[in-house]
Coordinates of C-alpha atoms in Angstrom, one line a residue:
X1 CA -6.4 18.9 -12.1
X2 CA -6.8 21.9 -9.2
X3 CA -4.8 20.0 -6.4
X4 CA -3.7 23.0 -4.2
X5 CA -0.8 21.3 -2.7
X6 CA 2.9 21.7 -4.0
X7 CA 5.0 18.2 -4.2
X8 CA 9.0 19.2 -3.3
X9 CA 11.5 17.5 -5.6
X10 CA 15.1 16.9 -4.5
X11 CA 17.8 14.8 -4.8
X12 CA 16.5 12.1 -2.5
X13 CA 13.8 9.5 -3.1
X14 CA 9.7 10.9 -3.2
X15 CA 7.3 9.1 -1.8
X16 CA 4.3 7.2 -3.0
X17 CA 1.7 9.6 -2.0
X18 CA 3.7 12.4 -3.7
X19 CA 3.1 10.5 -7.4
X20 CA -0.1 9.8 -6.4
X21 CA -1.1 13.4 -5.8
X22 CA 1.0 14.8 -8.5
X23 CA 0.0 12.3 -11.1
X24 CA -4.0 11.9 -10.0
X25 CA -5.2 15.2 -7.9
X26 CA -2.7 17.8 -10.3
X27 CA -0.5 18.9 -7.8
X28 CA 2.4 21.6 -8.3
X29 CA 5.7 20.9 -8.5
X30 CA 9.2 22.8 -7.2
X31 CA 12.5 21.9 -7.8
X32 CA 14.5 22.3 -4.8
X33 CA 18.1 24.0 -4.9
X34 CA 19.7 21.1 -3.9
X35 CA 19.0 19.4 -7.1
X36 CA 19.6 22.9 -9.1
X37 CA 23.1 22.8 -7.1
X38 CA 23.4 18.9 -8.2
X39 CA 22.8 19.4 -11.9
X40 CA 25.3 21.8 -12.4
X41 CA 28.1 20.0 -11.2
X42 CA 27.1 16.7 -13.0
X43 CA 26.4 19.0 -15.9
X44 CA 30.2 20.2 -16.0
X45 CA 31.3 16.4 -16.1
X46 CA 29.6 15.9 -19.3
X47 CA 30.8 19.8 -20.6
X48 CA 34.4 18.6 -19.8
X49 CA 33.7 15.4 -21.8
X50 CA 32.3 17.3 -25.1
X51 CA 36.0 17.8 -26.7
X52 CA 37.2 14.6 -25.4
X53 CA 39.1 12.4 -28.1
X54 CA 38.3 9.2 -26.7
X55 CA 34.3 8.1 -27.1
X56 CA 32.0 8.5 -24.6
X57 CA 28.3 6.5 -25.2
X58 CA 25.6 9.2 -25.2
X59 CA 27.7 12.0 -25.3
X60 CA 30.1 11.3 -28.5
X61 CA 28.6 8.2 -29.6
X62 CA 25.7 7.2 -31.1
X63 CA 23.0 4.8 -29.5
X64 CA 22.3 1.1 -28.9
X65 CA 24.0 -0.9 -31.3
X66 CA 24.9 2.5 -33.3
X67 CA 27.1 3.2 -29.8
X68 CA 30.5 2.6 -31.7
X69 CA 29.8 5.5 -33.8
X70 CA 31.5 8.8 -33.5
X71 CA 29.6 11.7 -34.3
X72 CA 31.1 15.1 -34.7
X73 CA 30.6 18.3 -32.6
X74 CA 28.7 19.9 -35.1
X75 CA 26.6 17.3 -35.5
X76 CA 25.9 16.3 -31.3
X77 CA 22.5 18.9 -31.2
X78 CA 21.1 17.0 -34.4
X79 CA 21.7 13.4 -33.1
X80 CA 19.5 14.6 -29.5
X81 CA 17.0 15.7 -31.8
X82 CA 16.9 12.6 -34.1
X83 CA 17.2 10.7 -30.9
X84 CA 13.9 12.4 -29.6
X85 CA 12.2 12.2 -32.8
X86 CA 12.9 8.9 -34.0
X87 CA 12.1 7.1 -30.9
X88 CA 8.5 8.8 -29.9
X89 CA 6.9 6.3 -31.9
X90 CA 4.4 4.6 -30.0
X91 CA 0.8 3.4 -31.3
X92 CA -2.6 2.9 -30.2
X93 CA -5.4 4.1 -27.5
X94 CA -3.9 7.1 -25.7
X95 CA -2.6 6.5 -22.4
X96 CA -4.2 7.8 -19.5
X97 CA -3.2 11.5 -18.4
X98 CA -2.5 9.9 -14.8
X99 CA -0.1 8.2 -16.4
X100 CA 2.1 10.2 -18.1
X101 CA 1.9 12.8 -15.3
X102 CA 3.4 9.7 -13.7
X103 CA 6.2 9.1 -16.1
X104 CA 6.9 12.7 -16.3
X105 CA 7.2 13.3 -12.6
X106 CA 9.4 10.0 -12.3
X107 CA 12.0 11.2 -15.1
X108 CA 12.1 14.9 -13.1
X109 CA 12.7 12.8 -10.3
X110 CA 15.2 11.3 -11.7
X111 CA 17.3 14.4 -12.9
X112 CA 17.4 16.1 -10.1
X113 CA 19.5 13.6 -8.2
X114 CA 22.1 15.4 -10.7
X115 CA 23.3 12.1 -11.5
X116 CA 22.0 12.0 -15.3
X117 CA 24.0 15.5 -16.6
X118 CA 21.9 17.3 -17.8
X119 CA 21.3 21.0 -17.1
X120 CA 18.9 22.6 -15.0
X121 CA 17.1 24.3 -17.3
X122 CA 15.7 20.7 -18.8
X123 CA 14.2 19.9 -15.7
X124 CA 12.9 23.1 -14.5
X125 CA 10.6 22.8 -18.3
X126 CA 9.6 19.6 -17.3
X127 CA 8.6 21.1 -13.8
X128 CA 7.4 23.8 -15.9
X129 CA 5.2 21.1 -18.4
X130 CA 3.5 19.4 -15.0
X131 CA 2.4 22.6 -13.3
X132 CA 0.6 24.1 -16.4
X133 CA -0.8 20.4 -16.9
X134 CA 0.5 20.0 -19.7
X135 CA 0.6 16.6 -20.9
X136 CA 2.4 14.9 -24.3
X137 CA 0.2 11.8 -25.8
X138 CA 1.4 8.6 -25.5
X139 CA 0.1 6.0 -27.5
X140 CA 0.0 2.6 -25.4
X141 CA 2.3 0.1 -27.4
X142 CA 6.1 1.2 -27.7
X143 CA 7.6 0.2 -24.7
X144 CA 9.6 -3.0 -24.4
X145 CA 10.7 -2.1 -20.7
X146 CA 14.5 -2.0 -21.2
X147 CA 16.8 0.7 -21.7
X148 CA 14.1 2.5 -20.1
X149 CA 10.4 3.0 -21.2
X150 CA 11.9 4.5 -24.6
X151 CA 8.9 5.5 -26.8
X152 CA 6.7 6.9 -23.9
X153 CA 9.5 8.8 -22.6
X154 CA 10.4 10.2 -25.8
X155 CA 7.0 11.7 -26.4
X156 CA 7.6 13.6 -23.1
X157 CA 11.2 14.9 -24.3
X158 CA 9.3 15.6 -28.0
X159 CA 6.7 18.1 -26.3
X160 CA 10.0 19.6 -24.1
X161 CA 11.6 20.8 -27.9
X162 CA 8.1 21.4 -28.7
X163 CA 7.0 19.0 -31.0
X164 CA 4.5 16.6 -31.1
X165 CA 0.7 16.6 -29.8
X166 CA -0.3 17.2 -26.3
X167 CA -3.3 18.1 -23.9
X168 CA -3.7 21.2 -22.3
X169 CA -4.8 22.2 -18.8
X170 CA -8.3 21.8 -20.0
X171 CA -7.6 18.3 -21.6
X172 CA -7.6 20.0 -25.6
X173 CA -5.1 18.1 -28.2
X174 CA -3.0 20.9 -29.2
X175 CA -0.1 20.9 -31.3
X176 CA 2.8 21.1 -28.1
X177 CA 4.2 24.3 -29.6
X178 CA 1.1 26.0 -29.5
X179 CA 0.3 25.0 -25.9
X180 CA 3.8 25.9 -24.8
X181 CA 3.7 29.2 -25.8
X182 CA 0.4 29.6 -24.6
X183 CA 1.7 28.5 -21.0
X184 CA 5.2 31.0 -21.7
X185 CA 7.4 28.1 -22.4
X186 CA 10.1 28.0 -24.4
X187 CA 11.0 24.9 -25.9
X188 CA 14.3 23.6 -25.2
X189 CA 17.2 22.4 -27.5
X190 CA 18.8 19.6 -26.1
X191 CA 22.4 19.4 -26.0
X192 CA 25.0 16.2 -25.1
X193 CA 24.2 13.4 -23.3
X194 CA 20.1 15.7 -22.5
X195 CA 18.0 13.3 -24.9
X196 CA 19.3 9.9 -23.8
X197 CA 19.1 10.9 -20.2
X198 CA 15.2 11.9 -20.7
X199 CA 14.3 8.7 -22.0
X200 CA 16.3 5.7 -20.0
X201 CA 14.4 5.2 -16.9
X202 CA 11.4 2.7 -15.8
X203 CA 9.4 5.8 -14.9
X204 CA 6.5 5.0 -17.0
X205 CA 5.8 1.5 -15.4
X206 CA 6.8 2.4 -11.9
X207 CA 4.5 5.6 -12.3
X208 CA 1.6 2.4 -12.7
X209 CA 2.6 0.2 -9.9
X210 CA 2.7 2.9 -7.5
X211 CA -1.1 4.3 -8.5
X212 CA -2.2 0.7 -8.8
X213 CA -0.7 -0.1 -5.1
X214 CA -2.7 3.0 -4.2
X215 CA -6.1 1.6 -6.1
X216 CA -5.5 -1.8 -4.5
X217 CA -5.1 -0.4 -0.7
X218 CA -9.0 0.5 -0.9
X219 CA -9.8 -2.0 -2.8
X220 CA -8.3 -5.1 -0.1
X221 CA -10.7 -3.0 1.6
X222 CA -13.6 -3.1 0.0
X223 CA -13.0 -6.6 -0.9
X224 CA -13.4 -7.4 3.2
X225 CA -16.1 -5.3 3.4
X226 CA -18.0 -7.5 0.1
X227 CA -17.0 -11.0 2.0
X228 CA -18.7 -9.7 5.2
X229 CA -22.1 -9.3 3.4
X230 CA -22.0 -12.2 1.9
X231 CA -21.3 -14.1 5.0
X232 CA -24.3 -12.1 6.7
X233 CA -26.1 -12.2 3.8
X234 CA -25.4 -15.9 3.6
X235 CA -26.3 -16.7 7.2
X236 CA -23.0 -17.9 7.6
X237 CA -20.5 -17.8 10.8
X238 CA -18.3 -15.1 12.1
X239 CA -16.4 -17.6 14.2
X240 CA -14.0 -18.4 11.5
X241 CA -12.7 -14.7 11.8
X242 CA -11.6 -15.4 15.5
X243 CA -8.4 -13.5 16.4
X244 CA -6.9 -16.4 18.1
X245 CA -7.2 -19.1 15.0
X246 CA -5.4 -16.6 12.7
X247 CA -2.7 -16.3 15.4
X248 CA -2.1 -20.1 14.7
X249 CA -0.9 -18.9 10.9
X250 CA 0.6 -15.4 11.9
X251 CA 0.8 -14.1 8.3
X252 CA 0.6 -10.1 8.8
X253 CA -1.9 -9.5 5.9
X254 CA -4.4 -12.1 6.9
X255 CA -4.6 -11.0 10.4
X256 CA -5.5 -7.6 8.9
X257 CA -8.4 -9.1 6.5
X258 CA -10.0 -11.5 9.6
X259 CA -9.9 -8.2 12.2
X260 CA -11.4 -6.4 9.4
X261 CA -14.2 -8.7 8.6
X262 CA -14.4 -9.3 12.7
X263 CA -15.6 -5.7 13.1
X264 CA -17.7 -5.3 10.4
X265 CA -19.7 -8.6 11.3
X266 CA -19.5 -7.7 15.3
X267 CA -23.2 -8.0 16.3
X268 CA -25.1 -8.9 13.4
X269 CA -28.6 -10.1 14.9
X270 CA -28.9 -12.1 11.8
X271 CA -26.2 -13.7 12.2
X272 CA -26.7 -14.2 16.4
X273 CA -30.7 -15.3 15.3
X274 CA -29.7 -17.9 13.1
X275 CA -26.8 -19.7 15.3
X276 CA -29.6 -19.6 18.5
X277 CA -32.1 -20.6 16.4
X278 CA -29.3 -23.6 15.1
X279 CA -28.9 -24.3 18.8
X280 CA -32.1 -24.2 20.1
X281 CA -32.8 -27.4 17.3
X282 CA -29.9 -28.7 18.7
X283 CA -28.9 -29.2 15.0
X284 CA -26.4 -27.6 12.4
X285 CA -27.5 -27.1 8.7
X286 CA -23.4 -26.5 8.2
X287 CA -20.7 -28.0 9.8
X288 CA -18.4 -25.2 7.6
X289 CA -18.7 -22.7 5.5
X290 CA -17.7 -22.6 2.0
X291 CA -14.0 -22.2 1.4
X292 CA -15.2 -18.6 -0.3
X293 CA -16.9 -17.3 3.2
X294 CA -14.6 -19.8 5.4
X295 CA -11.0 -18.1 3.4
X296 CA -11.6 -15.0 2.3
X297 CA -9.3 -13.4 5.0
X298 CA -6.5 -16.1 3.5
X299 CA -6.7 -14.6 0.1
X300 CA -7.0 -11.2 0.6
X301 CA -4.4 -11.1 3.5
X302 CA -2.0 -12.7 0.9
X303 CA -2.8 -10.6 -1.4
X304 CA -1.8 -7.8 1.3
X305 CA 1.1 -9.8 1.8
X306 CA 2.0 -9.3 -2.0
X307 CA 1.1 -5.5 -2.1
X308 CA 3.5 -5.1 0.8
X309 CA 6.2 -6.4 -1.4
X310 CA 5.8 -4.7 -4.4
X311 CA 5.3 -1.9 -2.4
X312 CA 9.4 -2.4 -1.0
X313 CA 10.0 -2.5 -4.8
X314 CA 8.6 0.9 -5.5
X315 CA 10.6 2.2 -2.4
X316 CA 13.8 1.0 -3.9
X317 CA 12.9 2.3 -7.1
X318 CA 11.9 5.5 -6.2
X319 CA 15.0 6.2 -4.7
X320 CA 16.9 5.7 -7.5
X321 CA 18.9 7.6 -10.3
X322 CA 18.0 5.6 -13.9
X323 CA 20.2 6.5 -16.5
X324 CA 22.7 5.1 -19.0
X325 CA 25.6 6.3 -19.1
X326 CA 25.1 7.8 -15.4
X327 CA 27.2 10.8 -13.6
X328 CA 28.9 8.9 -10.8
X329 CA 29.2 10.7 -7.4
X330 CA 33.0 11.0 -8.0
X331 CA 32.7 12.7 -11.7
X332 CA 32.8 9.3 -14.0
X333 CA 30.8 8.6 -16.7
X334 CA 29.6 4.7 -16.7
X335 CA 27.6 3.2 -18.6
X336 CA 25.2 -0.2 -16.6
X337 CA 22.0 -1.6 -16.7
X338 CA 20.2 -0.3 -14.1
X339 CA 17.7 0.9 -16.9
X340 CA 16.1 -3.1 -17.0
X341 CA 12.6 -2.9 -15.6
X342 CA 12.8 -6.6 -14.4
X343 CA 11.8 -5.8 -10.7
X344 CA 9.3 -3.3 -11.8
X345 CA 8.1 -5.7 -14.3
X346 CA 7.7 -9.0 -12.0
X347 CA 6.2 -6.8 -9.4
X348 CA 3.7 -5.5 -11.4
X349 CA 2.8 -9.6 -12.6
X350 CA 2.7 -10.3 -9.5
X351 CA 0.1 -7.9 -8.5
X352 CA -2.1 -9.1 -11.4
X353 CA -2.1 -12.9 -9.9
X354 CA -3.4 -11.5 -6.8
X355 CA -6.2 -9.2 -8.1
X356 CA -7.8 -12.5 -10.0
X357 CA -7.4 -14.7 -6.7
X358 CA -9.1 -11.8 -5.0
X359 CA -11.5 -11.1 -7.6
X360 CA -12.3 -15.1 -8.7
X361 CA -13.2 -15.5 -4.6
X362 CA -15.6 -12.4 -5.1
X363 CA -17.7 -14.2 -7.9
X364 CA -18.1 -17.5 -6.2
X365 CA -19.7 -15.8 -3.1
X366 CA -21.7 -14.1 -5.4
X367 CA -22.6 -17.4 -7.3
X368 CA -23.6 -19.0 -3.8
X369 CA -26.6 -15.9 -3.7
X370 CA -28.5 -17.2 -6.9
X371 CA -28.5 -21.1 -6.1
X372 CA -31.2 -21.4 -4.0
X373 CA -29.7 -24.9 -3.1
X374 CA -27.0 -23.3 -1.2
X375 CA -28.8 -19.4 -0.5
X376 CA -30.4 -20.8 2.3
X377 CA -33.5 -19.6 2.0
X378 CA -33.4 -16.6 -0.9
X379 CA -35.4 -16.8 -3.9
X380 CA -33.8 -18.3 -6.8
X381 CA -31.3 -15.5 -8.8
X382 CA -32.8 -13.3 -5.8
X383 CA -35.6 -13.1 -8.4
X384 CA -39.1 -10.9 -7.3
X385 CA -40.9 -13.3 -8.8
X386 CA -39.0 -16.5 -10.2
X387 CA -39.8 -17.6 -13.5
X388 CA -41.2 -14.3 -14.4
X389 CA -38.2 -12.6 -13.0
X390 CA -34.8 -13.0 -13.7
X391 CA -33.3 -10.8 -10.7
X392 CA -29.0 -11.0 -10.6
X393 CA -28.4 -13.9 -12.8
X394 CA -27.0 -12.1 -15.4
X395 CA -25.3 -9.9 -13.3
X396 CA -23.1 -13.1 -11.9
X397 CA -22.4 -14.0 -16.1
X398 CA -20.6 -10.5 -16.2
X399 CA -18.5 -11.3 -12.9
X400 CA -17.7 -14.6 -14.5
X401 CA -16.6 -12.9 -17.6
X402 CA -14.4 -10.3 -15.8
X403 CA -13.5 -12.8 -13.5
X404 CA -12.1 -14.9 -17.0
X405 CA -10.3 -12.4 -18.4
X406 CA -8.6 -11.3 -14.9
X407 CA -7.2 -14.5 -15.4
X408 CA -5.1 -14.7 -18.7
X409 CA -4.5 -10.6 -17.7
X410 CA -2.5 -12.6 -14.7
X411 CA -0.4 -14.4 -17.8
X412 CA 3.0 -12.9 -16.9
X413 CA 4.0 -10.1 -19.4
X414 CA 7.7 -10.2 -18.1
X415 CA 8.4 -13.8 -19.1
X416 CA 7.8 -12.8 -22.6
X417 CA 11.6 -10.7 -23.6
X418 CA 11.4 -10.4 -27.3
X419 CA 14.7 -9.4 -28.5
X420 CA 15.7 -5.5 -30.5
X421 CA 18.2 -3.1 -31.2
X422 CA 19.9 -5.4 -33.7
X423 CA 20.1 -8.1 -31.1
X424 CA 22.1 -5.3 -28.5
X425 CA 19.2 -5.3 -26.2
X426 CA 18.3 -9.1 -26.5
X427 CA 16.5 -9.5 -23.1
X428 CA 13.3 -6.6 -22.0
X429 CA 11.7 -6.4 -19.6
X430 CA 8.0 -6.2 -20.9
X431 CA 7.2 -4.2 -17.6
X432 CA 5.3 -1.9 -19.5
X433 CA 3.1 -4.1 -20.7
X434 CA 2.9 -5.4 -17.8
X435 CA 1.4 -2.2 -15.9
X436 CA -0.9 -1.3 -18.6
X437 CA -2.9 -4.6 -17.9
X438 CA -2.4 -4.1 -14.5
X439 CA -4.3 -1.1 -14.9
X440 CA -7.2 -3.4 -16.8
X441 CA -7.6 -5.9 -13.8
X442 CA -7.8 -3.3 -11.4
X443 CA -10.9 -2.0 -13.1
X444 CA -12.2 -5.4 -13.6
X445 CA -11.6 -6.2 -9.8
X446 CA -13.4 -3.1 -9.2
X447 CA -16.4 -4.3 -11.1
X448 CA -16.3 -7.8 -9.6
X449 CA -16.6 -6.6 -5.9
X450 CA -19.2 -3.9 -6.8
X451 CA -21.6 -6.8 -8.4
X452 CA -21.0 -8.9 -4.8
X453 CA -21.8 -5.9 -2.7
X454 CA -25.0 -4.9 -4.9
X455 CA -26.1 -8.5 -4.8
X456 CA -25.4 -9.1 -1.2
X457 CA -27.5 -5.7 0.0
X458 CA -30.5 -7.5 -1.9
X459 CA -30.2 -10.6 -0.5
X460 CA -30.0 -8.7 2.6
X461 CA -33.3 -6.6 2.2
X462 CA -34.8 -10.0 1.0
X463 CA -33.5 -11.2 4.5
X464 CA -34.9 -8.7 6.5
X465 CA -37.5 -6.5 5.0
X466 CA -35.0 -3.6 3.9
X467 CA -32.9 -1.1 5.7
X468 CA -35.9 0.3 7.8
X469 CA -35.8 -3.1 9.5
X470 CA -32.5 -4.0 9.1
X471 CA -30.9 -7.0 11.2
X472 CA -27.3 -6.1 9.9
X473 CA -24.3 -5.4 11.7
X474 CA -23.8 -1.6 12.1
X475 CA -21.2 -1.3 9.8
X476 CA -23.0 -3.5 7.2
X477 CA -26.0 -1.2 7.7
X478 CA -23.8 1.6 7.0
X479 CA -22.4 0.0 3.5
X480 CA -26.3 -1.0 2.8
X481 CA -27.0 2.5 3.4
X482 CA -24.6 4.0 0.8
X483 CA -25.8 1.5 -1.8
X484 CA -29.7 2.1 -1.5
X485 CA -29.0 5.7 -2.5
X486 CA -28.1 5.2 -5.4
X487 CA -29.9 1.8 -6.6
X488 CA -33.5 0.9 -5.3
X489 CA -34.0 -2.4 -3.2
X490 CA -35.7 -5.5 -4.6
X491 CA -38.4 -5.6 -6.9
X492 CA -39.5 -6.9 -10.1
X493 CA -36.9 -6.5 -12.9
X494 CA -35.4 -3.2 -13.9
X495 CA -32.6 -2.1 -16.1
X496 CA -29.5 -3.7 -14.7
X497 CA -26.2 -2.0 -16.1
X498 CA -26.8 1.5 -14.2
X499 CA -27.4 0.2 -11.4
X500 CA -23.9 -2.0 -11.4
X501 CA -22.1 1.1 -12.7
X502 CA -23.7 3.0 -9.7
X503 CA -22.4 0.6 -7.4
X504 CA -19.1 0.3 -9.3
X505 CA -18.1 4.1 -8.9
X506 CA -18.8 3.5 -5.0
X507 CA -16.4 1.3 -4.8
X508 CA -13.7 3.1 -7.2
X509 CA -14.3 6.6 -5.1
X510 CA -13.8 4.8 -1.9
X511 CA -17.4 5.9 -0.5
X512 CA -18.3 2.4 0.8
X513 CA -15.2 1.9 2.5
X514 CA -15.7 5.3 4.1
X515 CA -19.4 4.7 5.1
X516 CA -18.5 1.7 7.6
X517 CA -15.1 3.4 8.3
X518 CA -17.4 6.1 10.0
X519 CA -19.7 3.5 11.7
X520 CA -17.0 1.8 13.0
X521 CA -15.3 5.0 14.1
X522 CA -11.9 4.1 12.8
X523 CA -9.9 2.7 10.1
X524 CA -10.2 -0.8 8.4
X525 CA -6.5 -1.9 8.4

């Protein structure tokens, strides 16, 4: 939390880099009077609606497959309440804070396209909630992904009436009355039509995909820069990486990944010495390279191809208005089913499959480093001493058993509808689901890559004496650099796990990639 920077929210779409810095860095939020302007005339729709013999679903009606029932005027500020109450029932590990500033943002988002009815002063609170930080807890099952994510988003509208636990601005559980009136908020009562419009919406899992498209930018990235050391490291080619044999297969994201791992091998006197000295044999100890050197920029520019679609998704969906029954632009009141977090949901699956591919490639080159059979040259594990030592055997055992789990994590959650609501909403989404282990692979990609990199920078110094005689190429230097201040070079062994997590934050704050960004004076695409 502390982001300076304000985040404008109208009645047209945000962008991603707007949930991102909400949602992750804490920044502000102001509604704009175009949305103010927008509420109030939606809000009149439903006001006109309220005396209205004939039933309306949300506003007169009860919900799901209780929408047949008429409930009485007297009665319409209870059944919001009950709404609220009854369906903030989620369970399990709290959700992240990223998240739910996510899902909040996304619902606020929502509202103030005026297309949901409800009144201004409901969405200035929740503007109100995100800029004193603010945030309900969310247990992480309750979501089925259809008809919105209903039990996340209803712990979000329980903390607007003030009800319900939440964190402060310092991270402290507080009951959310007590934080509220710490912050000089006062709860609000909702009124027709308010609670069901605060808690139909994919907001939750679209809050996900977009931070996980955001993680998985610098992590295609760093996945380039972890395939170029192993190459070097490797003494394998760069000729592969040619600009002129990825023009023969023109996919977008894999011209990316070969430029990227062209420049950060361009020069490498190890990798010059050892095709002279090839030459000067007249002999070849390699006609190719392993499909994991030889492919990488195959698998990680489709992966990139994959980002860039679920990225379209995200567009779409953030410049929508999520609601059942919605405001139409001409005054109607329709219910639809716009609330189904299909795309959201198969985007966020299909992200998954990618992250393993990416991350399954990462361990093999890593595999290749221990085998002295195929390390040309290293010590076996990259051991000191082998026998005695051990060096990164173990290290590859954790990457395999990452690498296993990023694989049933890429098991589909949005093939798996289980049906509810008395059989009214018999097909979900599971979208959800779906971004929560997401989130998981991420990290374990994250992990993966970090124990390539720290493995290829010592196969490296065991290759050339360390970074004071260094034969890399300058932006491999650079990454080798980074990595040596925070984890000695090779030597006998030493507790392992710090220096992986060492590595591992390296790679999730994006200092690597910045490193060799800076030698190369300008952005990896």
């Amino acid at each position: 939390m502390g982001s300076t920077q304000t985040v404008n929210v109208g009645v047209g779409a945000l962008r991603p880099d707007d949930v991102v810095t909400v949602a992750r860095h804490g920044a502000r939020v102001d509604l704009l009077r175009e949305s103010i302007t927008a509420m109030e005339a939606s809000r009149r729709v439903i006001e006109d609606l309220v005396n209205d013999p004939m039933p309306h679903y949300g506003v007169s009606t009860g919900f799901g497959a209780l929408a047949t029932t008429h409930i009485p005027v007297a009665q319409r500020t209870q059944l919001q309440r009950s709404l609220i109450r009854s369906h903030a029932a989620s369970s399990g590990a709290e959700v992240d804070r990223e998240v739910v500033r996510g899902l909040m943002l996304g619902r606020l988002s929502t509202m103030a396209t005026g297309r949901t009815g409800v009144r201004p002063l409901v969405a200035q609170t929740y503007a109100a909630l995100l800029n004193a930080g603010i945030t309900p807890v969310i247990g992480e099952y309750g979501s089925l992904g259809c008809s919105g994510d209903l039990a996340p988003l209803s712990h979000i509208a329980l903390a607007l009436m003030g009800e319900g636990d939440v964190r402060d601005g310092d991270g402290v559980l507080r009951p959310a009355g007590e934080a509220l009136d710490a912050a000089g908020i006062t709860p609000v009562e909702l009124r027709e039509k308010e609670g069901l419009a605060l808690i139909n919406g994919t907001d939750g899992m679209l809050g996900m995909l977009i931070l996980a498209s955001a993680d998985l930018h610098r992590l295609l990235k760093t996945a380039d820069l972890a395939a170029a050391m192993s190459v070097e490291g490797l003494l394998g080619t760069d000729g592969v990486f040619a600009a002129d044999l990825h023009a023969l297969r023109p996919h977008p994201g894999q011209i990316s990944s070969a430029a990227n791992i062209r420049q950060l091998l361009d020069g490498s006197p190890l990798i010059q010495e050892h095709s002279a000295s090839e030459l000067s044999a007249h002999r070849s100890t390699r006609v190719q390279d392993a499909y994991s050197l030889r492919c990488a920029p195959q698998v990680h520019g489709a992966a990139r191809s994959t980002l860039a679609h679920v990225e379209s998704v995200a567009a779409i969906e953030l410049g929508s208005a999520i609601d059942n029954p919605v405001v139409t632009v001409d005054g109607r009141v329709e219910s639809n089913g716009n609330f189904h977090g299909a795309p959201v949901g198969y985007a966020l699956d299909f992200l998954a499959i990618a992250v393993a591919d990416v991350a399954s490639m990462s361990e093999r080159r890593t595999d290749r480093f221990l085998d002295k059979a195929r390390s040309h040259g290293l010590n076996p594990f990259l051991a000191h001493d082998p026998g005695v030592d051990s060096g990164h055997m173990i290290a590859q055992y954790t990457q395999a058993g990452i690498v296993s789990e990023l694989k049933r994590l890429a098991n589909p959650a949005s093939v798996d509808s289980i049906p509810s609501s008395a059989m009214q909403e018999d097909h979900v989404s599971m979208g959800w689901a779906a971004g929560l282990k997401l989130r998981r692979a991420l990290d374990g990609l994250t992990r993966v890559l970090a124990i390539e990199i720290l493995t290829a920078a010592r196969a490296l110094d065991m290759r050339d004496g360390g970074l004071a005689t260094s034969r890399s190429a300058v932006a491999i230097h650079a990454a080798r650099a980074v990595v040596r201040n925070v984890v000695d070079g090779p030597d006998t062994d030493r507790y392992l796990a710090p220096e992986i997590e060492a590595v591992r934050v390296l790679v999730d704050n994006g200092s690597l990639v910045t490193a060799v960004q800076d030698a190369l004076g300008g952005p990896l695409a």
